[in-house]
Amino acid sequence: MTALTLHFDKVVAAYTPTGTPAVQGVTVHAAPGAITAVVGPNGSGKSTLVRLLLRRLALREGTITVGAQALSQLDARAFARAVAVVPQREEVQMPLPVREFVALGRHVHRGAFTPLSAHDADVVNESIALAEMPHLADRRTDALSGGEWQRVRIARALAQEAPVLVLDEPTTFLDIAHEMAVFELLDRLAASGRTVLLVSHQLNLVARFAQHIVLLHAGRVAASGSAADVMRGDVLERVYDWPLVVTRDPAVGAPALLPLRGGSRRRDAALPPNTTP
Amino acid sequence: MNRLVVPAGLGLLVFAMLIALGVGTVSLPLDAVWAALLGEGDAQSIAIVRTLRAPRVLLAACVGAALSISGGALQGTLRNPLAEPYLLGVSGGAAVGAVIAFAFGSASPLVVTLAAFGGAAAATGIVALLARVATGRAEPRVLLMAGVVVGAFANAVILVALADAPPDRIRGALWWMMGSTTDATWGTVTRTTIALLVFGGVLIYRARDLDLLALGEEPAAALGADVDRAARRTFLVASWLAAATVAAVGLVGFVGLIVPNLARALGAQSHRAMLLVGGVYGALLLVAADVCARAIRAPVELPLGAVTALVGVPFFLARLRRVA
């Protein structure tokens, strides 16, 4: 599998033609062989980057490049062969057996009438195994738990066999063991030379697994670098607008964030006092 | 999907078509139908079978297949199993075209056909354009809303056009809106078959786009679909396919809504399988409905659009457990 770099260069984009941009000059560089994480509060512009990548939102300024090519020069199929994306939200509309669902990831390698080849079937089975779901391969997608549904979607992205993997909050709904399993899987995929770009709220896990972290705040990059560069109490407290301390993970020594009790968000503090007894 | 689903459907379809050729004012047994098809037997039977009934039966089959394929494609694009071919302004547009032709006193079937197709094509074009102007994207929600609005406008136009029309023209327009294969000619059969092969062929060829579009815009884009283009293409081609049927037989409800769901209940998982299975069973349903329309209260002929529901609903209810 060829190594490809995914690069967002000073991108600016807004949801309405005249509105305030949701991202304003964000640069993210995701290199092969590493996990790059984009973190930040709700509404800081993380998912906007994914939407730009999927071209569901137009770039106002800046460029996105995949390897040596500008995103705008890739057609939809060439893009999906280079970059596999697990979008944040997806609802089951028309249920399929898990194996058929994962096989949709092979679409981009097949012609209009080419049947699923033996190789395709192998890749589908491997992807299901990597996502630790072989026992569910014949279950229908409308009969899965929230966590199983997330893992099936990751398996489908793996079946695309793309050098770049982008995941938007893939561990939402996952319990601790499955969340760890996903992070370990991403770690192995990165170690095998893939480019992994991860949007996540799990700062403590990101600090342990990601080689490079980009912290977004209100559409701009607030900090960028290693876990030690980004996981700083003063920076995170300002960005998240909540009192917290950054300590050391007792087991592995990575920076770990601990939110404190008794904080109040500024906009809540501006509300009139609660008069009920 | 059981591999007997399509062969069994085709077998039933051929059987239903042979029955349909024999049923009518002059009833013919199966062997006489077969002989007449081969050009043997008495001249009257040959004329009845070949000139009167064969176009009608073939047209019913074509229209049933076309509506089912169109409905299945729209359900995938709009991610809604309740979508149907007439939802997005096709029926309203076609009816406006046809009723305007009636209102100006045109009795030529070809003029009415062309006017209906033109009206439907114009209406769907306007819907696609509205959705594009509104969002720059082919978003299901916006397409649906634009379709409903254009349909409502079309209804208003029909009422205005018919306001001072003489009763016989109102009756003609009404009959047309209820759907009928009575006026089938080899010309209508040829035109509808061509539309089915061209538009239906495109939809079946691009059916894998539907598998992706049905997942939602972002997942579809992630898996390599050119979302806006694919959605717009499916929407327009499916609507034109439905428009061709409306031009040929008027409005026949229920088929395009129910048959794709029936195909799913029969085990069709990919959209290609769903369109193919739906095409076969849609043809079967409409041929059967057409026989019933002629036979139930003969010599009175019932509106085809009503009979499809009368025939289809019990069948559908029997499968409801699988559909839900």
Tab-separated table of N, CA, C and O in Angstrom, chain A residues 72-170:
chain	number	residue	atom	x	y	z
A	72	SER	N	-9.448	18.713	-5.050
A	72	SER	CA	-10.369	19.137	-6.109
A	72	SER	C	-10.089	18.425	-7.427
A	72	SER	O	-10.930	18.407	-8.314
A	73	GLN	N	-8.877	17.837	-7.557
A	73	GLN	CA	-8.554	17.143	-8.809
A	73	GLN	C	-8.895	15.661	-8.772
A	73	GLN	O	-8.780	14.981	-9.792
A	74	LEU	N	-9.275	15.165	-7.590
A	74	LEU	CA	-9.602	13.746	-7.489
A	74	LEU	C	-11.093	13.561	-7.753
A	74	LEU	O	-11.909	14.294	-7.201
A	75	ASP	N	-11.458	12.557	-8.593
A	75	ASP	CA	-12.883	12.292	-8.709
A	75	ASP	C	-13.318	11.456	-7.506
A	75	ASP	O	-12.484	11.006	-6.712
A	76	ALA	N	-14.640	11.276	-7.384
A	76	ALA	CA	-15.177	10.673	-6.157
A	76	ALA	C	-14.580	9.287	-5.896
A	76	ALA	O	-14.267	8.936	-4.756
A	77	ARG	N	-14.394	8.487	-6.961
A	77	ARG	CA	-13.889	7.126	-6.756
A	77	ARG	C	-12.400	7.126	-6.422
A	77	ARG	O	-11.945	6.379	-5.549
A	78	ALA	N	-11.641	7.973	-7.108
A	78	ALA	CA	-10.206	8.041	-6.822
A	78	ALA	C	-9.995	8.490	-5.373
A	78	ALA	O	-9.104	7.984	-4.673
A	79	PHE	N	-10.833	9.415	-4.918
A	79	PHE	CA	-10.741	9.878	-3.534
A	79	PHE	C	-10.964	8.708	-2.565
A	79	PHE	O	-10.189	8.504	-1.630
A	80	ALA	N	-12.029	7.931	-2.818
A	80	ALA	CA	-12.373	6.857	-1.878
A	80	ALA	C	-11.373	5.701	-1.929
A	80	ALA	O	-11.313	4.897	-1.002
A	81	ARG	N	-10.591	5.602	-3.007
A	81	ARG	CA	-9.513	4.603	-3.024
A	81	ARG	C	-8.311	5.084	-2.218
A	81	ARG	O	-7.537	4.289	-1.707
A	82	ALA	N	-8.154	6.419	-2.106
A	82	ALA	CA	-7.015	6.971	-1.375
A	82	ALA	C	-7.345	7.203	0.100
A	82	ALA	O	-6.495	7.025	0.964
A	83	VAL	N	-8.582	7.621	0.365
A	83	VAL	CA	-8.962	8.010	1.720
A	83	VAL	C	-10.246	7.285	2.118
A	83	VAL	O	-11.238	7.364	1.413
A	84	ALA	N	-10.198	6.559	3.229
A	84	ALA	CA	-11.399	5.929	3.769
A	84	ALA	C	-11.863	6.750	4.962
A	84	ALA	O	-11.074	7.039	5.849
A	85	VAL	N	-13.130	7.154	4.940
A	85	VAL	CA	-13.646	8.021	6.002
A	85	VAL	C	-14.758	7.298	6.756
A	85	VAL	O	-15.628	6.686	6.149
A	86	VAL	N	-14.719	7.366	8.071
A	86	VAL	CA	-15.854	6.934	8.892
A	86	VAL	C	-16.517	8.204	9.405
A	86	VAL	O	-16.014	8.842	10.313
A	87	PRO	N	-17.647	8.620	8.776
A	87	PRO	CA	-18.276	9.873	9.204
A	87	PRO	C	-18.842	9.743	10.608
A	87	PRO	O	-19.036	8.639	11.117
A	88	GLN	N	-19.109	10.896	11.206
A	88	GLN	CA	-19.538	10.906	12.604
A	88	GLN	C	-20.865	10.190	12.801
A	88	GLN	O	-20.990	9.339	13.655
A	89	ARG	N	-21.832	10.556	11.977
A	89	ARG	CA	-23.171	10.000	12.191
A	89	ARG	C	-23.619	9.227	10.963
A	89	ARG	O	-23.319	9.603	9.830
A	90	GLU	N	-24.377	8.183	11.207
A	90	GLU	CA	-24.940	7.423	10.096
A	90	GLU	C	-26.077	6.607	10.671
A	90	GLU	O	-25.930	5.969	11.704
A	91	GLU	N	-27.233	6.669	10.013
A	91	GLU	CA	-28.362	5.902	10.517
A	91	GLU	C	-28.648	4.728	9.609
A	91	GLU	O	-28.432	4.791	8.406
A	92	VAL	N	-29.125	3.654	10.211
A	92	VAL	CA	-29.497	2.485	9.409
A	92	VAL	C	-30.823	2.803	8.735
A	92	VAL	O	-31.828	2.951	9.401
A	93	GLN	N	-30.807	2.948	7.418
A	93	GLN	CA	-32.064	3.206	6.706
A	93	GLN	C	-32.616	1.911	6.133
A	93	GLN	O	-33.768	1.581	6.327
A	94	MET	N	-31.751	1.221	5.399
A	94	MET	CA	-32.198	-0.023	4.791
A	94	MET	C	-31.250	-1.111	5.275
A	94	MET	O	-30.119	-1.190	4.841
A	95	PRO	N	-31.704	-1.909	6.242
A	95	PRO	CA	-30.818	-2.852	6.910
A	95	PRO	C	-30.240	-3.896	5.950
A	95	PRO	O	-30.897	-4.325	5.005
A	96	LEU	N	-28.978	-4.269	6.219
A	96	LEU	CA	-28.271	-5.282	5.430
A	96	LEU	C	-27.568	-6.210	6.413
A	96	LEU	O	-27.261	-5.807	7.523
A	97	PRO	N	-27.261	-7.442	6.004
A	97	PRO	CA	-26.392	-8.265	6.838
A	97	PRO	C	-25.014	-7.600	6.940
A	97	PRO	O	-24.580	-6.937	5.991
A	98	VAL	N	-24.343	-7.759	8.075
A	98	VAL	CA	-23.067	-7.093	8.325
A	98	VAL	C	-22.079	-7.325	7.181
A	98	VAL	O	-21.414	-6.406	6.710
A	99	ARG	N	-22.010	-8.575	6.687
A	99	ARG	CA	-21.031	-8.881	5.644
A	99	ARG	C	-21.303	-8.064	4.373
A	99	ARG	O	-20.382	-7.523	3.758
A	100	GLU	N	-22.592	-7.944	4.005
A	100	GLU	CA	-22.957	-7.151	2.820
A	100	GLU	C	-22.617	-5.682	3.045
A	100	GLU	O	-22.166	-4.985	2.142
A	101	PHE	N	-22.866	-5.226	4.264
A	101	PHE	CA	-22.621	-3.829	4.603
A	101	PHE	C	-21.136	-3.512	4.488
A	101	PHE	O	-20.746	-2.493	3.899
A	102	VAL	N	-20.295	-4.382	5.034
A	102	VAL	CA	-18.846	-4.166	4.971
A	102	VAL	C	-18.371	-4.234	3.518
A	102	VAL	O	-17.480	-3.500	3.100
A	103	ALA	N	-19.023	-5.102	2.725
A	103	ALA	CA	-18.638	-5.251	1.315
A	103	ALA	C	-18.886	-3.962	0.523
A	103	ALA	O	-18.303	-3.785	-0.554
A	104	LEU	N	-19.715	-3.057	1.040
A	104	LEU	CA	-19.903	-1.766	0.361
A	104	LEU	C	-18.575	-1.015	0.264
A	104	LEU	O	-18.390	-0.193	-0.621
A	105	GLY	N	-17.654	-1.306	1.185
A	105	GLY	CA	-16.330	-0.687	1.131
A	105	GLY	C	-15.543	-1.111	-0.105
A	105	GLY	O	-14.595	-0.436	-0.503
A	106	ARG	N	-15.943	-2.231	-0.725
A	106	ARG	CA	-15.248	-2.712	-1.929
A	106	ARG	C	-15.796	-2.077	-3.197
A	106	ARG	O	-15.228	-2.256	-4.273
A	107	HIS	N	-16.906	-1.384	-3.077
A	107	HIS	CA	-17.557	-0.758	-4.228
A	107	HIS	C	-16.547	-0.038	-5.127
A	107	HIS	O	-16.566	-0.131	-6.340
A	108	VAL	N	-15.649	0.671	-4.473
A	108	VAL	CA	-14.758	1.569	-5.186
A	108	VAL	C	-13.665	0.809	-5.968
A	108	VAL	O	-12.983	1.368	-6.809
A	109	HIS	N	-13.534	-0.490	-5.674
A	109	HIS	CA	-12.556	-1.301	-6.403
A	109	HIS	C	-13.226	-2.146	-7.490
A	109	HIS	O	-12.565	-2.935	-8.150
A	110	ARG	N	-14.546	-2.021	-7.636
A	110	ARG	CA	-15.265	-2.892	-8.556
A	110	ARG	C	-15.920	-2.094	-9.675
A	110	ARG	O	-16.282	-0.948	-9.497
A	111	GLY	N	-16.080	-2.740	-10.841
A	111	GLY	CA	-16.814	-2.110	-11.936
A	111	GLY	C	-18.299	-2.230	-11.686
A	111	GLY	O	-18.729	-2.850	-10.714
A	112	ALA	N	-19.089	-1.652	-12.604
A	112	ALA	CA	-20.538	-1.596	-12.395
A	112	ALA	C	-21.158	-2.985	-12.296
A	112	ALA	O	-22.148	-3.172	-11.616
A	113	PHE	N	-20.596	-3.960	-12.990
A	113	PHE	CA	-21.189	-5.297	-12.964
A	113	PHE	C	-20.238	-6.372	-12.443
A	113	PHE	O	-20.548	-7.552	-12.483
A	114	THR	N	-19.034	-5.964	-11.974
A	114	THR	CA	-18.078	-6.947	-11.479
A	114	THR	C	-18.599	-7.570	-10.186
A	114	THR	O	-18.911	-6.846	-9.250
A	115	PRO	N	-18.701	-8.894	-10.144
A	115	PRO	CA	-19.139	-9.493	-8.878
A	115	PRO	C	-18.018	-9.417	-7.834
A	115	PRO	O	-16.868	-9.120	-8.164
A	116	LEU	N	-18.361	-9.681	-6.583
A	116	LEU	CA	-17.384	-9.679	-5.503
A	116	LEU	C	-16.371	-10.800	-5.770
A	116	LEU	O	-16.739	-11.972	-5.832
A	117	SER	N	-15.094	-10.453	-5.935
A	117	SER	CA	-14.084	-11.465	-6.241
A	117	SER	C	-13.662	-12.183	-4.957
A	117	SER	O	-14.024	-11.770	-3.862
A	118	ALA	N	-12.873	-13.255	-5.128
A	118	ALA	CA	-12.362	-13.977	-3.955
A	118	ALA	C	-11.511	-13.033	-3.110
A	118	ALA	O	-11.574	-13.049	-1.876
A	119	HIS	N	-10.736	-12.163	-3.792
A	119	HIS	CA	-9.918	-11.206	-3.058
A	119	HIS	C	-10.794	-10.241	-2.257
A	119	HIS	O	-10.534	-9.967	-1.086
A	120	ASP	N	-11.849	-9.739	-2.912
A	120	ASP	CA	-12.779	-8.847	-2.213
A	120	ASP	C	-13.330	-9.526	-0.961
A	120	ASP	O	-13.378	-8.924	0.118
A	121	ALA	N	-13.746	-10.780	-1.125
A	121	ALA	CA	-14.329	-11.508	0.010
A	121	ALA	C	-13.301	-11.664	1.129
A	121	ALA	O	-13.641	-11.525	2.315
A	122	ASP	N	-12.041	-11.922	0.749
A	122	ASP	CA	-10.979	-12.037	1.762
A	122	ASP	C	-10.819	-10.725	2.523
A	122	ASP	O	-10.709	-10.722	3.751
A	123	VAL	N	-10.768	-9.613	1.771
A	123	VAL	CA	-10.586	-8.310	2.413
A	123	VAL	C	-11.756	-8.025	3.358
A	123	VAL	O	-11.557	-7.536	4.478
A	124	VAL	N	-12.963	-8.365	2.926
A	124	VAL	CA	-14.140	-8.142	3.770
A	124	VAL	C	-14.008	-8.951	5.061
A	124	VAL	O	-14.207	-8.421	6.164
A	125	ASN	N	-13.634	-10.220	4.934
A	125	ASN	CA	-13.489	-11.055	6.133
A	125	ASN	C	-12.392	-10.545	7.054
A	125	ASN	O	-12.560	-10.506	8.271
A	126	GLU	N	-11.253	-10.128	6.474
A	126	GLU	CA	-10.161	-9.583	7.295
A	126	GLU	C	-10.615	-8.330	8.033
A	126	GLU	O	-10.300	-8.141	9.218
A	127	SER	N	-11.355	-7.476	7.316
A	127	SER	CA	-11.795	-6.220	7.931
A	127	SER	C	-12.740	-6.502	9.086
A	127	SER	O	-12.667	-5.858	10.136
A	128	ILE	N	-13.631	-7.486	8.887
A	128	ILE	CA	-14.564	-7.859	9.961
A	128	ILE	C	-13.778	-8.421	11.149
A	128	ILE	O	-14.070	-8.115	12.309
A	129	ALA	N	-12.737	-9.191	10.844
A	129	ALA	CA	-11.920	-9.762	11.924
A	129	ALA	C	-11.165	-8.662	12.668
A	129	ALA	O	-11.098	-8.672	13.895
A	130	LEU	N	-10.606	-7.690	11.926
A	130	LEU	CA	-9.866	-6.599	12.568
A	130	LEU	C	-10.772	-5.786	13.488
A	130	LEU	O	-10.336	-5.312	14.539
A	131	ALA	N	-12.020	-5.630	13.091
A	131	ALA	CA	-12.963	-4.880	13.930
A	131	ALA	C	-13.571	-5.772	15.010
A	131	ALA	O	-14.471	-5.334	15.724
A	132	GLU	N	-13.074	-7.000	15.118
A	132	GLU	CA	-13.504	-7.957	16.142
A	132	GLU	C	-15.002	-8.222	16.091
A	132	GLU	O	-15.703	-8.148	17.098
A	133	MET	N	-15.490	-8.525	14.887
A	133	MET	CA	-16.907	-8.800	14.761
A	133	MET	C	-17.253	-10.095	14.030
A	133	MET	O	-18.362	-10.202	13.510
A	134	PRO	N	-16.330	-11.054	13.923
A	134	PRO	CA	-16.668	-12.229	13.089
A	134	PRO	C	-17.934	-12.945	13.540
A	134	PRO	O	-18.666	-13.469	12.712
A	135	HIS	N	-18.231	-12.909	14.860
A	135	HIS	CA	-19.426	-13.594	15.341
A	135	HIS	C	-20.703	-12.885	14.917
A	135	HIS	O	-21.793	-13.429	15.051
A	136	LEU	N	-20.565	-11.653	14.409
A	136	LEU	CA	-21.762	-10.896	14.024
A	136	LEU	C	-21.894	-10.751	12.508
A	136	LEU	O	-22.755	-10.022	12.029
A	137	ALA	N	-21.053	-11.452	11.754
A	137	ALA	CA	-20.982	-11.223	10.306
A	137	ALA	C	-22.313	-11.444	9.603
A	137	ALA	O	-22.570	-10.839	8.566
A	138	ASP	N	-23.172	-12.294	10.142
A	138	ASP	CA	-24.432	-12.573	9.462
A	138	ASP	C	-25.627	-11.866	10.087
A	138	ASP	O	-26.752	-12.002	9.630
A	139	ARG	N	-25.357	-11.088	11.148
A	139	ARG	CA	-26.436	-10.342	11.775
A	139	ARG	C	-26.818	-9.153	10.885
A	139	ARG	O	-26.003	-8.636	10.144
A	140	ARG	N	-28.075	-8.714	10.983
A	140	ARG	CA	-28.497	-7.542	10.219
A	140	ARG	C	-28.095	-6.260	10.940
A	140	ARG	O	-28.089	-6.213	12.164
A	141	THR	N	-27.803	-5.210	10.168
A	141	THR	CA	-27.292	-3.981	10.781
A	141	THR	C	-28.320	-3.302	11.680
A	141	THR	O	-27.958	-2.491	12.524
A	142	ASP	N	-29.621	-3.614	11.518
A	142	ASP	CA	-30.595	-2.981	12.417
A	142	ASP	C	-30.736	-3.753	13.721
A	142	ASP	O	-31.533	-3.389	14.576
A	143	ALA	N	-29.961	-4.835	13.876
A	143	ALA	CA	-30.025	-5.613	15.116
A	143	ALA	C	-28.715	-5.495	15.898
A	143	ALA	O	-28.367	-6.370	16.677
A	144	LEU	N	-27.960	-4.397	15.667
A	144	LEU	CA	-26.672	-4.222	16.343
A	144	LEU	C	-26.811	-3.203	17.469
A	144	LEU	O	-27.641	-2.297	17.404
A	145	SER	N	-25.978	-3.331	18.490
A	145	SER	CA	-25.923	-2.302	19.533
A	145	SER	C	-25.166	-1.097	18.982
A	145	SER	O	-24.535	-1.174	17.930
A	146	GLY	N	-25.242	0.027	19.699
A	146	GLY	CA	-24.550	1.229	19.253
A	146	GLY	C	-23.061	0.994	19.031
A	146	GLY	O	-22.478	1.461	18.059
A	147	GLY	N	-22.442	0.241	19.939
A	147	GLY	CA	-21.019	-0.025	19.831
A	147	GLY	C	-20.690	-0.929	18.643
A	147	GLY	O	-19.723	-0.704	17.921
A	148	GLU	N	-21.539	-1.942	18.446
A	148	GLU	CA	-21.317	-2.854	17.308
A	148	GLU	C	-21.457	-2.108	15.987
A	148	GLU	O	-20.712	-2.345	15.037
A	149	TRP	N	-22.418	-1.190	15.949
A	149	TRP	CA	-22.649	-0.401	14.729
A	149	TRP	C	-21.413	0.427	14.401
A	149	TRP	O	-20.977	0.495	13.246
A	150	GLN	N	-20.794	1.046	15.412
A	150	GLN	CA	-19.574	1.810	15.185
A	150	GLN	C	-18.482	0.915	14.602
A	150	GLN	O	-17.778	1.293	13.675
A	151	ARG	N	-18.343	-0.276	15.169
A	151	ARG	CA	-17.266	-1.169	14.719
A	151	ARG	C	-17.515	-1.680	13.306
A	151	ARG	O	-16.580	-1.848	12.525
A	152	VAL	N	-18.786	-1.914	12.956
A	152	VAL	CA	-19.095	-2.343	11.591
A	152	VAL	C	-18.708	-1.248	10.601
A	152	VAL	O	-18.187	-1.509	9.513
A	153	ARG	N	-18.955	0.001	10.995
A	153	ARG	CA	-18.617	1.109	10.089
A	153	ARG	C	-17.110	1.240	9.932
A	153	ARG	O	-16.611	1.581	8.857
A	154	ILE	N	-16.377	0.966	11.014
A	154	ILE	CA	-14.909	0.982	10.904
A	154	ILE	C	-14.459	-0.153	9.973
A	154	ILE	O	-13.600	0.033	9.105
A	155	ALA	N	-15.081	-1.325	10.119
A	155	ALA	CA	-14.736	-2.455	9.256
A	155	ALA	C	-14.973	-2.096	7.787
A	155	ALA	O	-14.165	-2.425	6.910
A	156	ARG	N	-16.067	-1.411	7.507
A	156	ARG	CA	-16.368	-1.033	6.122
A	156	ARG	C	-15.293	-0.106	5.567
A	156	ARG	O	-14.865	-0.233	4.415
A	157	ALA	N	-14.808	0.828	6.416
A	157	ALA	CA	-13.737	1.724	5.976
A	157	ALA	C	-12.447	0.937	5.739
A	157	ALA	O	-11.721	1.200	4.775
A	158	LEU	N	-12.168	-0.052	6.591
A	158	LEU	CA	-10.955	-0.864	6.400
A	158	LEU	C	-11.034	-1.619	5.083
A	158	LEU	O	-10.024	-1.804	4.397
A	159	ALA	N	-12.240	-2.054	4.709
A	159	ALA	CA	-12.407	-2.820	3.464
A	159	ALA	C	-12.078	-1.984	2.235
A	159	ALA	O	-11.836	-2.524	1.161
A	160	GLN	N	-12.052	-0.667	2.383
A	160	GLN	CA	-11.686	0.196	1.258
A	160	GLN	C	-10.194	0.087	0.934
A	160	GLN	O	-9.772	0.510	-0.135
A	161	GLU	N	-9.402	-0.461	1.857
A	161	GLU	CA	-7.950	-0.610	1.657
A	161	GLU	C	-7.289	0.688	1.199
A	161	GLU	O	-6.464	0.690	0.282
A	162	ALA	N	-7.685	1.791	1.824
A	162	ALA	CA	-7.126	3.082	1.439
A	162	ALA	C	-5.912	3.386	2.316
A	162	ALA	O	-5.895	3.022	3.484
A	163	PRO	N	-4.895	4.058	1.761
A	163	PRO	CA	-3.702	4.389	2.557
A	163	PRO	C	-3.990	5.408	3.662
A	163	PRO	O	-3.229	5.480	4.619
A	164	VAL	N	-5.059	6.188	3.506
A	164	VAL	CA	-5.399	7.184	4.525
A	164	VAL	C	-6.727	6.790	5.169
A	164	VAL	O	-7.688	6.455	4.477
A	165	LEU	N	-6.759	6.822	6.501
A	165	LEU	CA	-7.977	6.481	7.229
A	165	LEU	C	-8.367	7.677	8.101
A	165	LEU	O	-7.546	8.158	8.878
A	166	VAL	N	-9.603	8.164	7.920
A	166	VAL	CA	-10.072	9.312	8.692
A	166	VAL	C	-11.285	8.873	9.499
A	166	VAL	O	-12.236	8.331	8.936
A	167	LEU	N	-11.256	9.079	10.812
A	167	LEU	CA	-12.370	8.639	11.651
A	167	LEU	C	-12.867	9.802	12.486
A	167	LEU	O	-12.078	10.452	13.183
A	168	ASP	N	-14.178	10.064	12.412
A	168	ASP	CA	-14.772	11.162	13.166
A	168	ASP	C	-15.453	10.592	14.405
A	168	ASP	O	-16.520	9.994	14.319
A	169	GLU	N	-14.821	10.763	15.541
A	169	GLU	CA	-15.309	10.248	16.830
A	169	GLU	C	-15.740	8.786	16.752
A	169	GLU	O	-16.896	8.454	17.023
A	170	PRO	N	-14.813	7.915	16.410
A	170	PRO	CA	-15.185	6.511	16.196
A	170	PRO	C	-15.505	5.757	17.472
A	170	PRO	O	-16.118	4.694	17.395
